[in-house]
């Protein structure tokens, strides 16, 4: 964990432990103890939190953490008046970020609980009304739109890509407006039948190779003109979700005023 409340990229996780969006259904029988941990640091993200209409305690969902931390990122309450409550005697809310105009959506909620939560003294302090509440414009970076500048490709061309970062709701995030974003060498892998290229993003979210382009050296005008060519896209270490995950190119001849050269494989 880190205490940087303004970081908007996902924490580094073990890929084999990552999963898709999870649904938590809260029932009255479970209301006394929803999220609990003992001497543990817990990280939950991409949550949809549902609750039944007959849930008591005004839709308050208690958190019991003893000698540990709980970080919740990108969580959506599907009931507008639901909220997490915690024991203010045992825990401190380090980060409390919710979406502007949609406070039922949590961007980042970070509890630090160095003490034991005692049920008899549980304060049931809601997080929505805390002075630490900060409204933000987007959730963490979860997706990347990665597409070629053109769907037409002639052999020998340097294929360039444009890219945008988005949260799980599809909100576009300008990395230049988030100077503290740290990318740990995120690699977008693009591959075909015999073609393989990595596009590496630097620590500021820029991709020099995307701008300069890459040759698809298995294509030739002689053998592939007018055919469609499929490229698959994946993200190394599953840090982001590519959209789309498959690209289609149409192989064309040389543009007007151009002629084949040694790169055209013709």
Coordinates of C-alpha atoms in Angstrom, one line a residue:
X1 CA 0.0 0.0 0.0
X2 CA 1.0 3.6 -0.4
X3 CA -0.4 6.7 1.2
X4 CA -0.5 8.8 -2.0
X5 CA -4.2 9.6 -2.2
X6 CA -3.8 11.2 -5.6
X7 CA -2.4 8.3 -7.4
X8 CA -4.8 7.1 -10.0
X9 CA -3.2 4.1 -11.6
X10 CA -3.9 0.6 -10.2
X11 CA -1.6 -0.9 -7.6
X12 CA 0.7 -3.6 -8.9
X13 CA -1.0 -6.9 -8.3
X14 CA -0.2 -10.6 -8.9
X15 CA -1.9 -11.3 -12.2
X16 CA -3.1 -14.7 -11.2
X17 CA -5.1 -13.2 -8.4
X18 CA -6.9 -10.6 -10.5
X19 CA -10.5 -11.1 -11.5
X20 CA -13.3 -9.3 -13.2
X21 CA -15.9 -7.1 -11.5
X22 CA -17.4 -8.8 -8.4
X23 CA -20.9 -8.4 -7.0
X24 CA -21.4 -8.3 -3.2
X25 CA -25.0 -8.8 -2.1
X26 CA -25.7 -7.5 1.4
X27 CA -28.4 -9.2 3.4
X28 CA -29.7 -8.5 6.9
X29 CA -28.2 -11.7 8.2
X30 CA -24.7 -10.4 7.3
X31 CA -25.1 -6.8 8.3
X32 CA -23.1 -7.0 11.5
X33 CA -19.9 -8.0 9.8
X34 CA -19.3 -7.2 6.1
X35 CA -15.6 -6.6 5.5
X36 CA -13.4 -7.9 8.3
X37 CA -9.7 -8.5 8.7
X38 CA -7.2 -9.3 11.5
X39 CA -3.6 -8.2 11.0
X40 CA -4.2 -8.1 7.3
X41 CA -3.9 -5.5 4.5
X42 CA -6.9 -5.9 2.1
X43 CA -7.3 -4.4 -1.3
X44 CA -10.6 -4.6 -3.2
X45 CA -11.4 -3.0 -6.5
X46 CA -14.0 -2.9 -9.3
X47 CA -16.9 -3.7 -6.9
X48 CA -20.6 -3.5 -7.4
X49 CA -22.2 -3.4 -4.0
X50 CA -25.9 -4.4 -3.8
X51 CA -28.1 -4.3 -0.8
X52 CA -31.6 -5.6 -0.1
X53 CA -34.5 -3.1 0.4
X54 CA -35.1 -4.4 3.9
X55 CA -31.5 -3.9 5.1
X56 CA -31.6 -2.2 8.5
X57 CA -29.4 0.6 10.0
X58 CA -30.1 3.0 7.1
X59 CA -28.1 1.1 4.6
X60 CA -24.9 1.3 6.7
X61 CA -22.4 -1.4 5.9
X62 CA -19.9 -1.9 8.8
X63 CA -16.2 -2.5 8.4
X64 CA -14.3 -4.4 11.0
X65 CA -10.5 -4.2 10.6
X66 CA -8.1 -5.1 13.4
X67 CA -4.5 -4.0 13.2
X68 CA -4.5 -3.7 9.4
X69 CA -5.5 -1.6 6.4
X70 CA -8.3 -1.7 3.9
X71 CA -8.1 0.0 0.5
X72 CA -11.3 0.1 -1.7
X73 CA -11.0 1.4 -5.2
X74 CA -13.6 1.9 -8.0
X75 CA -16.7 0.7 -6.0
X76 CA -20.3 1.4 -7.0
X77 CA -23.1 1.4 -4.4
X78 CA -26.2 0.4 -6.3
X79 CA -28.3 2.1 -3.7
X80 CA -27.8 5.9 -3.4
X81 CA -28.1 6.1 0.4
X82 CA -25.8 3.1 1.2
X83 CA -22.5 3.8 2.9
X84 CA -19.6 2.2 4.7
X85 CA -19.3 2.8 8.4
X86 CA -16.3 2.2 10.6
X87 CA -15.0 2.5 14.1
X88 CA -13.4 5.9 14.6
X89 CA -11.7 4.7 17.8
X90 CA -9.7 2.1 15.9
X91 CA -9.4 3.4 12.3
X92 CA -8.4 6.6 10.4
X93 CA -9.7 7.3 6.9
X94 CA -6.6 8.3 4.9
X95 CA -8.3 8.7 1.5
X96 CA -12.0 9.4 0.9
X97 CA -12.6 10.1 -2.8
X98 CA -16.0 9.9 -4.5
X99 CA -17.2 10.9 -7.9
X100 CA -18.4 14.5 -8.3
X101 CA -22.3 14.4 -8.7
X102 CA -22.3 10.7 -8.1
X103 CA -21.2 10.2 -4.5
X104 CA -22.5 6.6 -4.5
X105 CA -19.4 5.8 -6.6
X106 CA -16.1 5.5 -4.6
X107 CA -12.9 6.3 -6.4
X108 CA -10.6 5.5 -3.4
X109 CA -11.4 4.8 0.2
X110 CA -8.5 3.9 2.4
X111 CA -8.8 2.8 6.1
X112 CA -5.7 2.6 8.3
X113 CA -6.6 0.6 11.5
X114 CA -3.7 0.3 13.9
X115 CA -5.9 -0.6 16.8
X116 CA -8.4 -3.4 17.5
X117 CA -12.1 -2.7 16.7
X118 CA -14.2 -3.4 19.8
X119 CA -17.8 -4.2 18.9
X120 CA -19.1 -2.7 22.2
X121 CA -17.5 0.7 21.4
X122 CA -18.1 0.6 17.6
X123 CA -18.9 4.2 16.6
X124 CA -20.6 3.4 13.3
X125 CA -19.1 6.5 11.7
X126 CA -20.2 7.0 8.1
X127 CA -17.7 7.9 5.5
X128 CA -19.8 10.0 3.2
X129 CA -20.2 12.9 5.6
X130 CA -16.6 13.1 6.7
X131 CA -14.6 16.3 6.3
X132 CA -12.0 14.3 4.5
X133 CA -14.4 13.7 1.6
X134 CA -12.9 14.8 -1.7
X135 CA -14.8 14.9 -5.0
X136 CA -13.0 13.7 -8.1
X137 CA -13.8 13.6 -11.8
X138 CA -12.9 10.0 -12.6
X139 CA -11.9 6.6 -11.1
X140 CA -8.6 5.0 -11.5
X141 CA -7.1 4.2 -14.9
X142 CA -8.4 0.7 -15.8
X143 CA -8.7 0.7 -19.6
X144 CA -6.7 1.8 -22.6
X145 CA -8.1 2.6 -26.1
X146 CA -5.4 1.5 -28.4
X147 CA -6.1 1.8 -32.2
X148 CA -4.1 2.5 -35.4
X149 CA -4.3 5.9 -37.0
X150 CA -5.8 4.2 -40.0
X151 CA -7.4 0.9 -40.7
X152 CA -5.7 0.9 -44.2
X153 CA -2.1 -0.4 -44.3
X154 CA 0.3 -0.7 -47.1
X155 CA 3.3 -3.1 -46.6
X156 CA 6.4 -1.1 -45.6
X157 CA 4.4 1.5 -43.8
X158 CA 5.2 2.4 -40.2
X159 CA 1.9 1.7 -38.5
X160 CA 1.2 4.4 -35.9
X161 CA -1.2 4.1 -33.0
X162 CA -3.2 6.6 -30.9
X163 CA -4.2 5.8 -27.4
X164 CA -6.4 7.1 -24.6
X165 CA -6.7 6.1 -20.9
X166 CA -10.1 5.5 -19.3
X167 CA -11.6 4.4 -16.0
X168 CA -14.0 1.5 -15.7
X169 CA -16.9 3.8 -16.5
X170 CA -15.3 4.8 -19.8
X171 CA -14.4 8.3 -18.6
X172 CA -11.3 9.5 -20.6
X173 CA -8.4 10.6 -18.4
X174 CA -5.8 13.1 -19.6
X175 CA -2.5 11.9 -18.1
X176 CA -1.0 15.3 -18.5
X177 CA -3.5 16.6 -15.9
X178 CA -2.3 13.9 -13.5
X179 CA 1.3 14.6 -13.1
X180 CA 1.8 12.0 -10.4
X181 CA 0.6 9.1 -12.4
X182 CA 3.3 6.4 -12.4
X183 CA 3.3 3.7 -15.0
X184 CA 5.6 0.8 -14.4
X185 CA 6.7 0.1 -18.0
X186 CA 3.2 -0.9 -19.1
X187 CA 3.5 -2.8 -22.3
X188 CA 0.8 -3.1 -25.0
X189 CA 1.5 -6.3 -27.0
X190 CA 0.3 -6.3 -30.6
X191 CA 0.6 -9.6 -32.5
X192 CA -0.5 -11.4 -35.7
X193 CA 0.2 -14.7 -37.2
X194 CA 4.0 -14.1 -37.4
X195 CA 4.1 -10.5 -36.2
X196 CA 4.9 -9.4 -32.6
X197 CA 5.6 -5.9 -31.3
X198 CA 5.6 -4.4 -27.8
X199 CA 4.6 -0.7 -27.3
X200 CA 6.2 0.4 -24.0
X201 CA 4.7 3.3 -22.1
X202 CA 7.1 5.4 -20.0
X203 CA 6.6 6.7 -16.4
X204 CA 4.5 9.6 -17.7
X205 CA 2.1 7.5 -19.8
X206 CA 3.7 8.4 -23.1
X207 CA 4.5 5.8 -25.8
X208 CA 7.3 6.9 -28.2
X209 CA 7.0 3.8 -30.4
X210 CA 3.3 4.4 -30.8
X211 CA 4.1 7.8 -32.4
X212 CA 7.0 6.6 -34.6
X213 CA 5.3 3.4 -35.7
X214 CA 6.2 -0.2 -36.4
X215 CA 6.5 -2.3 -39.6
X216 CA 4.3 -5.4 -40.0
X217 CA 7.0 -7.4 -41.8
X218 CA 5.0 -10.5 -42.6
X219 CA 2.8 -8.6 -45.2
X220 CA 3.6 -8.0 -48.8
X221 CA 1.8 -6.2 -51.6
X222 CA 2.2 -9.3 -53.8
X223 CA 0.6 -11.7 -51.4
X224 CA -1.7 -9.7 -49.2
X225 CA -3.1 -6.7 -51.2
X226 CA -6.9 -6.2 -50.6
X227 CA -6.9 -8.8 -47.8
X228 CA -7.9 -8.2 -44.2
X229 CA -5.3 -8.7 -41.5
X230 CA -6.1 -9.3 -37.9
X231 CA -4.0 -8.1 -35.0
X232 CA -4.7 -9.0 -31.3
X233 CA -4.0 -6.7 -28.5
X234 CA -3.1 -7.6 -24.9
X235 CA -1.5 -5.8 -22.0
X236 CA 1.5 -7.4 -20.3
X237 CA 0.8 -8.3 -16.6
X238 CA -3.0 -7.5 -17.1
X239 CA -2.5 -4.0 -15.6
X240 CA -5.1 -2.5 -18.0
X241 CA -7.9 -3.7 -20.2
X242 CA -7.4 -3.0 -24.0
X243 CA -10.3 -1.7 -26.0
X244 CA -10.7 -3.1 -28.5
X245 CA -8.8 -6.3 -28.0
X246 CA -8.8 -7.1 -31.8
X247 CA -7.8 -4.8 -34.7
X248 CA -8.6 -5.2 -38.4
X249 CA -6.4 -3.8 -41.1
X250 CA -7.0 -3.8 -44.9
X251 CA -3.8 -4.2 -46.9
X252 CA -3.6 -1.7 -49.7
X253 CA -1.1 -0.8 -52.4
X254 CA 1.3 2.1 -52.2
X255 CA -0.3 5.6 -51.9
X256 CA -0.3 7.9 -54.9
X257 CA 3.1 9.4 -55.7
X258 CA 4.8 6.5 -53.9
X259 CA 6.5 3.4 -55.3
X260 CA 7.6 0.1 -53.9
X261 CA 10.9 0.1 -52.1
X262 CA 12.9 -2.5 -50.1
X263 CA 10.4 -2.4 -47.3
X264 CA 7.4 -3.2 -49.4
X265 CA 8.2 -6.9 -49.7
X266 CA 6.8 -7.0 -53.2

